[in-house]
Coordinates of C-alpha atoms and ligand atoms in Angstrom, one line a residue:
M298 CA -29.1 30.2 17.7
K299 CA -27.9 27.3 15.6
S300 CA -24.4 28.7 15.1
S301 CA -23.8 29.1 18.8
R302 CA -24.4 25.4 19.4
R303 CA -21.4 23.4 20.0
T304 CA -20.9 21.0 17.1
F305 CA -20.3 17.4 17.9
L306 CA -19.5 14.4 15.8
K307 CA -20.3 16.1 12.5
N308 CA -18.6 13.5 10.4
T309 CA -18.4 9.7 10.0
A310 CA -14.8 9.6 11.2
A311 CA -15.7 11.0 14.6
V312 CA -18.7 8.7 14.9
T313 CA -16.5 5.7 14.0
A314 CA -13.9 6.8 16.6
L315 CA -16.6 6.8 19.3
L316 CA -17.9 3.4 18.3
S317 CA -14.5 1.8 18.0
A318 CA -12.2 0.4 20.7
D319 CA -9.2 2.7 20.7
S320 CA -10.4 6.0 22.1
V321 CA -7.9 8.5 23.5
L322 CA -10.2 10.1 26.0
K323 CA -8.6 10.2 29.4
P324 CA -10.6 9.0 32.4
L325 CA -11.4 11.5 35.2
N326 CA -12.1 10.4 38.7
L327 CA -14.5 13.1 39.7
F328 CA -17.4 10.8 40.3
S329 CA -15.6 7.8 41.7
R330 CA -17.3 6.5 44.8
N331 CA -16.1 5.7 48.2
T332 CA -15.2 2.0 48.1
E333 CA -16.0 1.4 51.8
T334 CA -19.7 1.9 51.3
A335 CA -20.1 -0.7 48.6
N336 CA -23.1 -3.0 48.7
P337 CA -23.4 -6.6 47.5
L338 CA -24.9 -6.8 44.1
A339 CA -28.5 -8.2 44.0
I340 CA -28.8 -11.0 41.5
P341 CA -32.4 -11.9 41.1
S342 CA -33.4 -15.6 40.8
P343 CA -35.8 -16.4 38.0
F344 CA -39.5 -15.6 38.7
S345 CA -41.7 -18.6 38.7
G346 CA -45.2 -17.1 39.2
N347 CA -47.8 -16.1 36.6
S348 CA -48.9 -12.8 37.9
F349 CA -47.4 -9.4 38.7
T350 CA -48.9 -6.9 41.1
I351 CA -47.8 -3.4 40.4
E352 CA -47.6 -1.6 43.7
K353 CA -46.0 1.3 45.6
K354 CA -43.7 -0.3 48.1
M355 CA -41.1 0.8 50.6
N356 CA -37.9 -1.2 49.7
A357 CA -34.6 -1.5 51.5
V358 CA -32.4 0.1 48.8
W359 CA -29.7 1.9 50.9
P360 CA -28.3 -0.1 53.9
G361 CA -28.7 1.8 57.1
A362 CA -30.9 4.5 55.6
P363 CA -34.7 4.9 55.6
L364 CA -36.7 2.7 53.2
T365 CA -37.1 4.0 49.7
E366 CA -40.5 4.3 48.0
T367 CA -40.5 2.5 44.6
F368 CA -42.9 1.1 42.1
S369 CA -42.5 -2.6 42.5
L370 CA -43.7 -5.7 40.6
T371 CA -44.8 -8.3 43.1
G372 CA -42.5 -6.7 45.7
N373 CA -39.4 -6.7 43.5
Y374 CA -37.4 -3.6 42.9
P375 CA -36.6 -3.5 40.0
G376 CA -39.0 -6.0 38.5
P377 CA -38.4 -9.7 38.6
L378 CA -36.2 -11.7 36.2
L379 CA -38.1 -13.7 33.7
K380 CA -36.5 -16.7 32.1
I381 CA -38.3 -18.4 29.3
K382 CA -37.6 -20.8 26.4
K383 CA -38.2 -20.0 22.7
G384 CA -41.4 -21.7 21.7
E385 CA -43.0 -21.5 25.2
M386 CA -46.1 -19.4 25.9
L387 CA -45.6 -16.4 28.2
S388 CA -48.6 -15.7 30.3
I389 CA -48.6 -13.1 33.0
N390 CA -51.6 -11.4 34.6
V391 CA -50.7 -7.9 35.7
K392 CA -52.7 -6.2 38.4
N393 CA -52.4 -2.5 38.8
T394 CA -52.7 -1.3 42.4
I395 CA -51.2 2.2 41.9
A396 CA -53.1 5.4 41.3
D397 CA -51.9 5.8 37.7
E398 CA -52.7 3.7 34.7
V399 CA -49.9 1.4 33.5
T400 CA -49.0 -0.7 30.5
I401 CA -46.1 -3.2 30.4
H402 CA -44.1 -3.4 27.2
W403 CA -41.9 -6.4 26.3
H404 CA -39.0 -4.7 24.7
G405 CA -37.5 -6.5 21.7
M406 CA -40.3 -9.1 21.4
E407 CA -42.0 -10.0 18.2
L408 CA -45.6 -10.4 19.5
P409 CA -49.2 -9.6 18.7
S410 CA -49.8 -5.8 18.9
K411 CA -52.5 -6.2 21.6
M412 CA -49.8 -7.7 23.9
D413 CA -47.2 -5.0 23.2
G414 CA -48.2 -2.7 26.0
H415 CA -49.3 0.1 23.6
P416 CA -50.4 3.2 25.7
M417 CA -53.9 2.8 24.2
D418 CA -54.1 -0.5 26.1
A419 CA -53.4 0.9 29.5
I420 CA -54.4 -1.0 32.7
A421 CA -56.6 1.3 34.7
P422 CA -55.9 1.7 38.5
G423 CA -57.4 -1.3 40.1
G424 CA -57.6 -3.2 36.9
N425 CA -55.7 -6.1 35.5
F426 CA -54.7 -7.6 32.1
T427 CA -53.2 -10.9 31.0
Y428 CA -50.3 -10.6 28.7
E429 CA -50.1 -13.8 26.7
Y430 CA -48.0 -14.6 23.7
P431 CA -45.7 -17.3 22.3
I432 CA -41.9 -16.6 22.5
V433 CA -40.6 -16.5 18.9
N434 CA -37.5 -14.4 19.5
R435 CA -34.0 -15.9 19.5
A436 CA -32.2 -16.6 22.8
G437 CA -30.9 -13.4 24.2
T438 CA -31.3 -10.7 26.8
Y439 CA -34.4 -8.6 26.7
F440 CA -36.4 -6.5 29.2
F441 CA -39.8 -5.3 30.0
H442 CA -40.9 -1.9 31.3
S443 CA -43.7 0.5 31.7
H444 CA -44.9 2.2 28.5
T445 CA -47.7 4.4 30.0
H446 CA -48.8 7.5 28.1
G447 CA -46.7 10.5 29.3
K448 CA -45.6 8.6 32.4
T449 CA -43.1 6.1 31.0
A450 CA -40.1 8.0 32.2
E451 CA -41.3 8.5 35.8
Q452 CA -42.6 4.9 36.2
V453 CA -39.4 3.3 34.8
F454 CA -37.2 5.6 36.9
K455 CA -39.1 4.5 40.0
G456 CA -38.7 0.8 39.2
L457 CA -41.1 -0.5 36.6
A458 CA -38.6 -2.4 34.6
G459 CA -37.3 -6.0 34.7
M460 CA -35.0 -8.4 32.9
M461 CA -36.0 -11.1 30.5
I462 CA -33.8 -13.9 29.4
I463 CA -34.8 -16.1 26.4
E464 CA -33.1 -19.5 25.9
D465 CA -33.1 -21.7 22.9
D466 CA -31.5 -24.9 21.7
E467 CA -28.8 -23.2 19.6
E468 CA -27.6 -21.1 22.5
Q469 CA -27.8 -24.0 24.9
A470 CA -25.6 -26.1 22.7
L471 CA -22.8 -23.7 23.0
D472 CA -20.3 -24.0 25.9
L473 CA -20.9 -20.6 27.4
P474 CA -20.6 -19.6 31.0
R475 CA -23.8 -20.6 32.9
G476 CA -25.2 -20.5 36.4
E477 CA -23.2 -18.3 38.8
Y478 CA -21.0 -17.4 35.8
D479 CA -23.9 -15.8 33.9
I480 CA -24.8 -12.5 35.5
P481 CA -27.6 -10.2 34.2
L482 CA -27.0 -6.5 35.0
L483 CA -29.8 -4.0 34.7
L484 CA -28.3 -0.5 34.8
Q485 CA -30.2 2.6 35.8
D486 CA -28.8 6.0 36.8
L487 CA -30.9 7.5 39.6
R488 CA -31.0 10.6 41.7
F489 CA -31.9 10.4 45.4
D490 CA -32.9 13.1 47.8
A491 CA -31.4 13.5 51.4
N492 CA -33.9 10.9 52.7
K493 CA -32.8 8.4 50.1
Q494 CA -36.1 8.8 48.2
I495 CA -36.0 8.6 44.4
D496 CA -35.9 12.1 43.0
Y497 CA -37.7 12.4 39.7
N498 CA -38.1 16.1 39.0
P499 CA -37.0 17.0 35.6
T500 CA -36.4 20.7 34.7
S501 CA -37.2 21.9 31.2
L502 CA -33.5 21.4 30.4
D503 CA -33.7 17.8 31.7
R504 CA -36.7 17.2 29.5
M505 CA -34.9 18.5 26.4
V506 CA -31.7 16.6 27.2
G507 CA -33.0 13.7 29.2
Y508 CA -33.0 13.1 33.0
M509 CA -29.8 11.7 34.3
G510 CA -28.6 10.8 37.8
D511 CA -25.4 10.5 39.7
T512 CA -25.9 7.0 41.1
V513 CA -25.7 3.9 38.9
M514 CA -28.0 1.3 40.2
V515 CA -27.2 -2.3 39.2
N516 CA -30.2 -4.6 39.6
G517 CA -31.4 -2.0 42.1
T518 CA -28.2 -2.0 44.1
P519 CA -26.4 1.3 44.6
N520 CA -22.5 1.3 44.8
A521 CA -22.6 -2.4 44.0
F522 CA -19.8 -4.9 44.2
A523 CA -19.8 -8.6 43.1
N524 CA -17.7 -11.5 44.3
V525 CA -16.3 -13.4 41.4
K526 CA -13.8 -16.2 40.9
R527 CA -10.8 -16.4 38.6
G528 CA -12.9 -17.7 35.7
L529 CA -14.8 -16.7 32.6
Y530 CA -18.0 -14.8 33.2
R531 CA -20.9 -13.8 30.9
L532 CA -22.3 -10.4 31.8
R533 CA -25.7 -9.4 30.3
L534 CA -25.7 -5.6 30.1
I535 CA -29.1 -4.0 29.9
N536 CA -29.4 -0.2 29.8
A537 CA -32.7 0.5 31.5
S538 CA -31.8 4.2 32.2
N539 CA -34.0 7.0 31.1
S540 CA -31.4 8.7 29.0
R541 CA -27.9 7.9 30.2
V542 CA -25.6 6.3 27.6
Y543 CA -22.7 4.3 29.1
R544 CA -19.3 3.9 27.6
I545 CA -18.6 0.6 29.1
S546 CA -15.1 -0.4 30.0
F547 CA -13.0 -1.8 32.8
K548 CA -10.8 0.6 34.8
D549 CA -7.7 -1.3 33.8
K550 CA -8.8 -1.4 30.1
R551 CA -9.1 -5.2 30.3
K552 CA -10.2 -6.6 27.0
F553 CA -13.6 -8.5 26.8
H554 CA -15.6 -10.2 24.1
I555 CA -19.0 -9.1 22.9
I556 CA -21.1 -12.2 22.1
A557 CA -24.7 -10.9 21.7
S558 CA -26.6 -7.8 20.9
D559 CA -30.3 -6.8 21.4
G560 CA -31.7 -9.8 19.4
G561 CA -29.3 -12.5 20.6
L562 CA -25.9 -14.1 19.6
L563 CA -23.6 -12.5 17.1
T564 CA -21.9 -14.7 14.5
K565 CA -18.6 -14.6 16.3
P566 CA -17.2 -12.9 19.4
V567 CA -15.9 -9.3 19.0
E568 CA -12.9 -8.4 21.1
T569 CA -12.8 -4.8 22.5
D570 CA -12.0 -2.8 25.6
V571 CA -14.9 -0.3 25.2
L572 CA -18.6 -0.5 24.3
M573 CA -21.2 2.2 23.9
L574 CA -24.4 1.1 25.5
A575 CA -27.3 3.4 24.7
T576 CA -30.6 3.4 26.6
A577 CA -32.6 0.1 26.0
E578 CA -29.6 -1.5 24.2
R579 CA -28.4 -4.9 25.4
Y580 CA -25.1 -6.5 24.9
E581 CA -23.7 -9.7 26.4
I582 CA -20.0 -9.8 27.1
L583 CA -17.5 -12.5 28.2
V584 CA -14.9 -11.4 30.7
D585 CA -12.0 -13.4 31.9
F586 CA -11.0 -12.7 35.5
S587 CA -8.4 -15.5 35.7
A588 CA -5.4 -13.2 35.4
Y589 CA -6.3 -11.2 38.6
A590 CA -4.7 -12.1 41.9
D591 CA -6.9 -13.3 44.8
G592 CA -8.1 -10.3 46.8
S593 CA -7.8 -7.8 43.9
S594 CA -10.6 -5.7 42.4
V595 CA -11.5 -4.2 39.1
M596 CA -14.2 -1.6 38.4
L597 CA -16.7 -1.8 35.6
R598 CA -17.4 1.8 34.7
S599 CA -18.7 4.2 32.1
E600 CA -15.6 6.1 31.0
E601 CA -15.8 9.7 30.1
F602 CA -16.8 10.6 26.5
E603 CA -17.5 13.9 24.8
A604 CA -21.2 14.4 24.6
P605 CA -23.0 17.4 23.2
T606 CA -24.0 20.4 25.3
H607 CA -27.5 21.5 24.6
M608 CA -27.3 25.1 23.4
G609 CA -24.3 25.6 25.6
M610 CA -26.1 24.2 28.7
D611 CA -25.2 21.0 30.6
P612 CA -27.6 19.4 33.1
D613 CA -26.4 18.6 36.6
F614 CA -25.1 15.1 35.8
P615 CA -24.2 15.4 32.1
Q616 CA -24.1 12.8 29.4
G617 CA -20.6 11.4 29.1
M618 CA -19.5 12.0 32.6
P619 CA -17.4 9.2 34.1
M620 CA -19.3 6.9 36.4
D621 CA -18.4 3.7 38.4
I622 CA -20.9 0.9 37.7
L623 CA -19.9 -2.3 39.5
R624 CA -16.8 -3.4 41.4
F625 CA -15.7 -7.0 40.9
D626 CA -13.8 -8.5 43.8
I627 CA -11.8 -11.5 42.6
N628 CA -11.2 -14.5 44.9
G629 CA -10.7 -18.2 44.4
E630 CA -10.3 -20.6 41.5
G631 CA -13.1 -20.5 39.0
V632 CA -14.2 -22.3 35.8
L633 CA -12.3 -21.1 32.9
K634 CA -13.8 -21.9 29.5
S635 CA -12.4 -21.2 26.1
I636 CA -14.4 -18.6 24.1
P637 CA -16.2 -20.3 21.2
Q638 CA -14.9 -19.1 17.8
T639 CA -18.3 -19.1 16.2
L640 CA -21.6 -18.4 17.9
S641 CA -24.4 -18.4 15.5
Q642 CA -25.5 -17.7 11.9
I643 CA -27.0 -14.5 10.9
E644 CA -28.4 -14.1 7.5
R645 CA -27.7 -10.5 6.4
I646 CA -30.8 -9.1 4.7
D647 CA -29.7 -7.9 1.3
P648 CA -30.5 -4.1 1.1
Q649 CA -31.3 -4.6 -2.6
T650 CA -34.3 -6.6 -1.7
A651 CA -35.9 -3.6 0.0
K652 CA -39.1 -2.4 -1.7
R653 CA -38.8 1.2 -0.5
V654 CA -37.1 3.6 1.9
R655 CA -39.1 5.2 4.6
T656 CA -37.6 8.3 6.0
F657 CA -37.8 9.8 9.4
E658 CA -36.4 13.2 10.2
L659 CA -35.8 14.0 13.8
D660 CA -35.9 17.7 14.7
M661 CA -36.6 20.0 17.5
A662 CA -39.9 21.9 17.2
T663 CA -40.1 25.6 18.1
S664 CA -41.8 24.5 21.3
M665 CA -38.5 23.0 22.3
V666 CA -39.6 19.4 22.0
H667 CA -38.2 16.8 19.7
T668 CA -40.4 15.6 16.8
I669 CA -40.4 12.9 14.2
N670 CA -41.2 14.1 10.7
G671 CA -42.4 17.3 12.3
V672 CA -45.1 15.8 14.5
L673 CA -45.6 15.0 18.1
Y674 CA -47.1 11.8 19.3
D675 CA -50.8 11.4 19.0
M676 CA -52.1 8.1 20.4
H677 CA -55.0 8.0 18.0
R678 CA -53.2 8.9 14.8
I679 CA -51.6 6.3 12.6
D680 CA -48.5 7.9 11.1
E681 CA -47.3 5.1 8.8
T682 CA -48.8 2.1 7.1
V683 CA -46.3 -0.7 6.6
P684 CA -47.3 -3.5 4.2
F685 CA -47.0 -6.9 6.0
G686 CA -44.1 -9.1 4.8
E687 CA -42.4 -6.4 2.6
T688 CA -38.7 -5.6 3.2
E689 CA -38.2 -1.9 3.9
I690 CA -35.3 0.3 4.7
W691 CA -36.0 2.9 7.4
E692 CA -33.8 5.9 7.3
F693 CA -33.3 8.0 10.4
K694 CA -31.9 11.5 9.9
N695 CA -30.9 13.4 13.0
T696 CA -31.1 17.1 12.0
E697 CA -30.0 18.2 15.5
D698 CA -26.3 18.6 15.9
D699 CA -26.3 18.5 19.7
M700 CA -28.6 15.6 20.6
L701 CA -28.2 11.8 20.9
H702 CA -31.3 9.9 20.0
P703 CA -31.4 6.1 20.8
M704 CA -34.1 5.0 18.3
H705 CA -36.3 1.9 18.9
I706 CA -38.8 0.1 16.8
H707 CA -41.4 -2.2 18.4
G708 CA -42.4 -5.7 17.2
V709 CA -39.3 -6.4 15.1
Q710 CA -35.6 -7.2 15.1
F711 CA -33.8 -5.3 12.4
Q712 CA -30.3 -5.0 10.9
I713 CA -28.2 -1.8 10.6
V714 CA -27.4 -1.1 6.9
S715 CA -25.3 2.0 7.1
R716 CA -24.2 4.9 9.2
N717 CA -23.8 8.1 7.3
G718 CA -23.9 6.2 4.0
N719 CA -21.0 3.9 5.2
A720 CA -22.0 0.3 5.1
E721 CA -18.9 -0.7 7.1
I722 CA -20.6 -0.7 10.5
P723 CA -18.8 -2.0 13.6
A724 CA -18.8 -5.8 14.0
H725 CA -20.8 -5.7 17.2
E726 CA -23.6 -3.8 15.4
Q727 CA -23.9 -6.4 12.6
G728 CA -26.3 -8.7 14.5
W729 CA -30.0 -8.3 15.3
K730 CA -31.0 -5.0 16.9
D731 CA -34.1 -3.3 18.1
T732 CA -32.5 -0.1 19.3
F733 CA -29.5 1.9 18.0
L734 CA -27.8 5.1 19.0
L735 CA -28.3 7.9 16.4
Y736 CA -25.5 10.4 16.9
P737 CA -25.8 14.2 16.3
S738 CA -26.3 15.1 12.6
E739 CA -26.1 11.4 11.7
T740 CA -28.2 9.4 9.2
V741 CA -28.6 5.7 9.9
R742 CA -30.4 3.2 7.7
V743 CA -31.8 -0.1 9.1
I744 CA -33.5 -2.9 7.2
L745 CA -36.6 -4.8 8.4
K746 CA -39.6 -6.9 7.6
F747 CA -42.8 -7.3 9.6
D748 CA -43.8 -10.9 8.7
K749 CA -45.2 -12.3 11.9
Y750 CA -48.0 -10.1 13.1
D751 CA -50.1 -7.2 11.9
G752 CA -51.5 -4.4 14.0
T753 CA -50.3 -1.1 15.5
Y754 CA -46.9 -0.7 17.0
L755 CA -44.6 2.2 18.1
M756 CA -41.4 3.7 16.9
H757 CA -39.7 6.2 19.2
C758 CA -36.7 7.7 20.8
H759 CA -35.8 5.6 23.8
N760 CA -34.6 8.7 25.7
L761 CA -37.6 8.4 27.9
E762 CA -38.0 12.2 28.5
H763 CA -38.0 12.6 24.7
E764 CA -40.5 9.8 24.3
D765 CA -42.9 11.2 26.9
D766 CA -42.7 14.6 25.3
G767 CA -43.9 13.1 22.1
M768 CA -40.9 11.8 20.1
M769 CA -42.9 8.8 19.0
I770 CA -45.1 7.6 16.2
N771 CA -47.7 4.9 15.6
F772 CA -47.3 2.6 12.6
T773 CA -49.7 -0.1 11.5
V774 CA -48.5 -3.3 9.9
D775 CA -51.2 -4.0 7.4
K776 CA -51.8 -7.4 5.8
T777 CA -54.2 -5.9 3.2
A778 CA -51.9 -3.0 2.3
G779 CA -50.8 -2.9 -1.3
V780 CA -50.7 -0.6 -4.2
D781 CA -54.5 -0.3 -4.3
H782 CA -55.2 0.0 -0.7
P783 CA -56.7 3.3 0.4
H784 CA -54.3 3.6 3.3
F785 CA -51.3 2.7 1.3
K786 CA -50.2 4.0 -2.1
E787 CA -47.0 3.9 -3.9
N788 CA -47.1 7.6 -4.5
I789 CA -44.3 7.7 -7.1
S790 CA -44.6 5.8 -10.3
V791 CA -41.6 5.3 -12.6
H792 CA -41.7 4.6 -16.4
P793 CA -40.1 2.7 -17.7
N794 CA -38.8 0.7 -14.7
P795 CA -36.2 -0.8 -15.3
C796 CA -34.9 2.1 -17.2
D797 CA -31.9 2.8 -19.3
Q798 CA -31.2 6.4 -20.3
Y799 CA -34.0 8.3 -18.7
A800 CA -37.1 7.8 -16.6
M801 CA -40.4 9.6 -16.2
L802 CA -41.6 10.1 -12.6
E803 CA -45.2 10.9 -11.7
F804 CA -46.3 11.8 -8.2
P805 CA -48.9 13.9 -6.4
A806 CA -48.3 17.6 -6.5
A807 CA -47.3 19.4 -3.3
H808 CA -47.7 23.0 -2.2
E809 CA -44.0 23.4 -1.5
E810 CA -40.8 22.7 -3.3
R811 CA -39.4 19.2 -2.7
E812 CA -36.1 17.5 -3.2
L813 CA -35.8 14.5 -5.5
R814 CA -33.0 12.1 -4.6
I815 CA -31.7 9.0 -6.2
T816 CA -29.8 6.9 -3.7
N817 CA -28.5 3.4 -3.3
S818 CA -29.4 1.1 -0.4
T819 CA -26.8 2.7 1.9
G820 CA -28.1 6.2 1.3
Q821 CA -25.3 7.4 -1.0
I822 CA -26.8 10.1 -3.3
F823 CA -26.4 9.8 -7.1
F824 CA -28.7 12.4 -8.3
K825 CA -30.5 15.4 -6.8
K826 CA -33.0 17.9 -8.2
N827 CA -35.5 20.3 -6.8
I828 CA -39.1 19.8 -7.8
P829 CA -41.1 23.0 -8.0
A830 CA -44.3 23.4 -6.1
G831 CA -47.4 22.1 -8.0
S832 CA -45.3 19.9 -10.3
K833 CA -46.7 16.4 -10.9
S834 CA -44.1 14.8 -13.1
I835 CA -40.5 15.1 -14.0
Q836 CA -38.1 13.4 -16.5
I837 CA -34.8 12.4 -15.1
L838 CA -31.7 11.5 -17.1
V839 CA -29.9 8.4 -15.6
W840 CA -27.5 7.5 -18.3
Q841 CA -24.5 8.6 -16.1
I842 CA -25.6 6.3 -13.2
A843 CA -24.3 2.7 -13.3
S844 CA -26.7 -0.2 -13.7
G845 CA -28.2 -1.4 -10.4
P846 CA -31.1 -1.0 -8.0
Y847 CA -31.7 2.5 -6.6
F848 CA -34.3 4.3 -4.5
C849 CA -36.0 7.4 -5.8
T850 CA -37.2 9.6 -3.0
I851 CA -39.3 12.8 -3.2
G852 CA -39.8 14.4 0.2
R853 CA -40.7 11.4 2.4
E854 CA -42.1 9.2 -0.4
S855 CA -39.8 6.7 -2.0
T856 CA -39.9 3.9 -4.6
K857 CA -37.5 1.5 -6.1
L858 CA -35.9 2.3 -9.4
I859 CA -33.9 -0.2 -11.4
I860 CA -31.3 1.0 -13.9
A861 CA -30.4 -1.7 -16.4
R862 CA -28.6 -1.5 -19.7
Ligands
C2O1140 CU1 -38.3 -0.1 25.4 CU2 -41.2 1.5 23.3 O1 -39.8 0.7 24.4
CU1141 CU1 -39.9 -1.8 22.7
CU1142 CU1 -34.4 11.5 21.6

């Protein structure tokens, strides 16, 4: 079966080409829409209340068509726009009036675990819960959405998602476009039936690949257009789709500047004409419309890209198909600002300060569902214990050669260390992130530290069909964890450490053969050896490896190894 799969992006070069600006893929117009039927883009004004009611509601989504049933938050489809300042307290009482349980997750937030919308903390039908936490994140574009056990995909698809903008003094001090020149754009690709009702009926192929639609909704508006002036605009792109990845560009290949990623401002603007936007990722871009003539239009779209076919099968609206997103109609003189040369300071976490590498292998189980380290999600099982305040590298290895997995970690903002061992990651990925796209057969390392809250959080694939099917784990950030804690042991001991010519490793025996690897922080391998089943120690010769910090990994356990001479 494996050999018949179409291979896709096997090597770093291909991945780099997809991530970079100059792609040679030619656009198709298969799915271009009829421009006469465009609808004015809904731009929500900031929500000022302190309670949400989750309800089933008939909303006017398609002009001149029957009302569409959605899941709404206080009548809003999609959910309202929250605007809040860093340092303020968010407090929102959520009432659940629908027949299913619901939790609301605040994507990207560093917050107490009880406020994170974990599926264990579901609000029962008829119940309510007050989410309350201080905003500690940097200024940026975030969002919130349903995270209900096994029902996240359906509930998000039907509208349980909303935008969140955090402001802080640093960002406010910059001369960036504001007011009508600052437009948040929540993207979702939906399917509708003949009566313009949201059609969420994934087949087994859709569940394996992800459910994708043919209509891009922007802030809940289908076939949207926006009136803009000849000025500089800030667009906040939020991919709230179930599984659609957008290759964002303008139809005329106009250049734009990326100024912020998931966790806020980058250090400086990154100029490009194309941007991959995976599910749950956010990027803010600056676009200059001043060169367009009055009365002209330009389409923001997702241009075609080569995406993997799943075992030779494509769903109805495949990943990578070209799609129109939002038409900008340009009219009138606008405010033209110059783009700041520097935006913010980001201290890169030195990968050498990591205490260990935690590895996650993503694979497809025989039951045709995607797993993390061979297991499916169990709400009551803690899969990893992470010591509070310790810097770690998390390594994600996609063993599937035909599947994109946008990976997301709750309760933290991290930095990408390397893609396939290459530390030279694209400039727009060098800021703070909470989600990244893991390409087929790719290995990505990120670096992080949980130093604000302890408790249980989630890590999962943000393809919502994958997530609902169990591609998710629980991890607990533990303040008492340490070498002697029963829930957390450094399983590999190294003597001597630092070492010079050789080192002795001791570890618990296993029933099966395991691989021992010595890598540097980016994942480059310097030494490899198989450890026979039952073995509890091994001597390794390191005299050929240059001095420096390394990680020694056996199976999924790892520890730091210093070579010094
Ligand atoms: Cu955007 Cu676990 O979620
Ligand atoms: Cu999240
Ligand atoms: Cu996935």
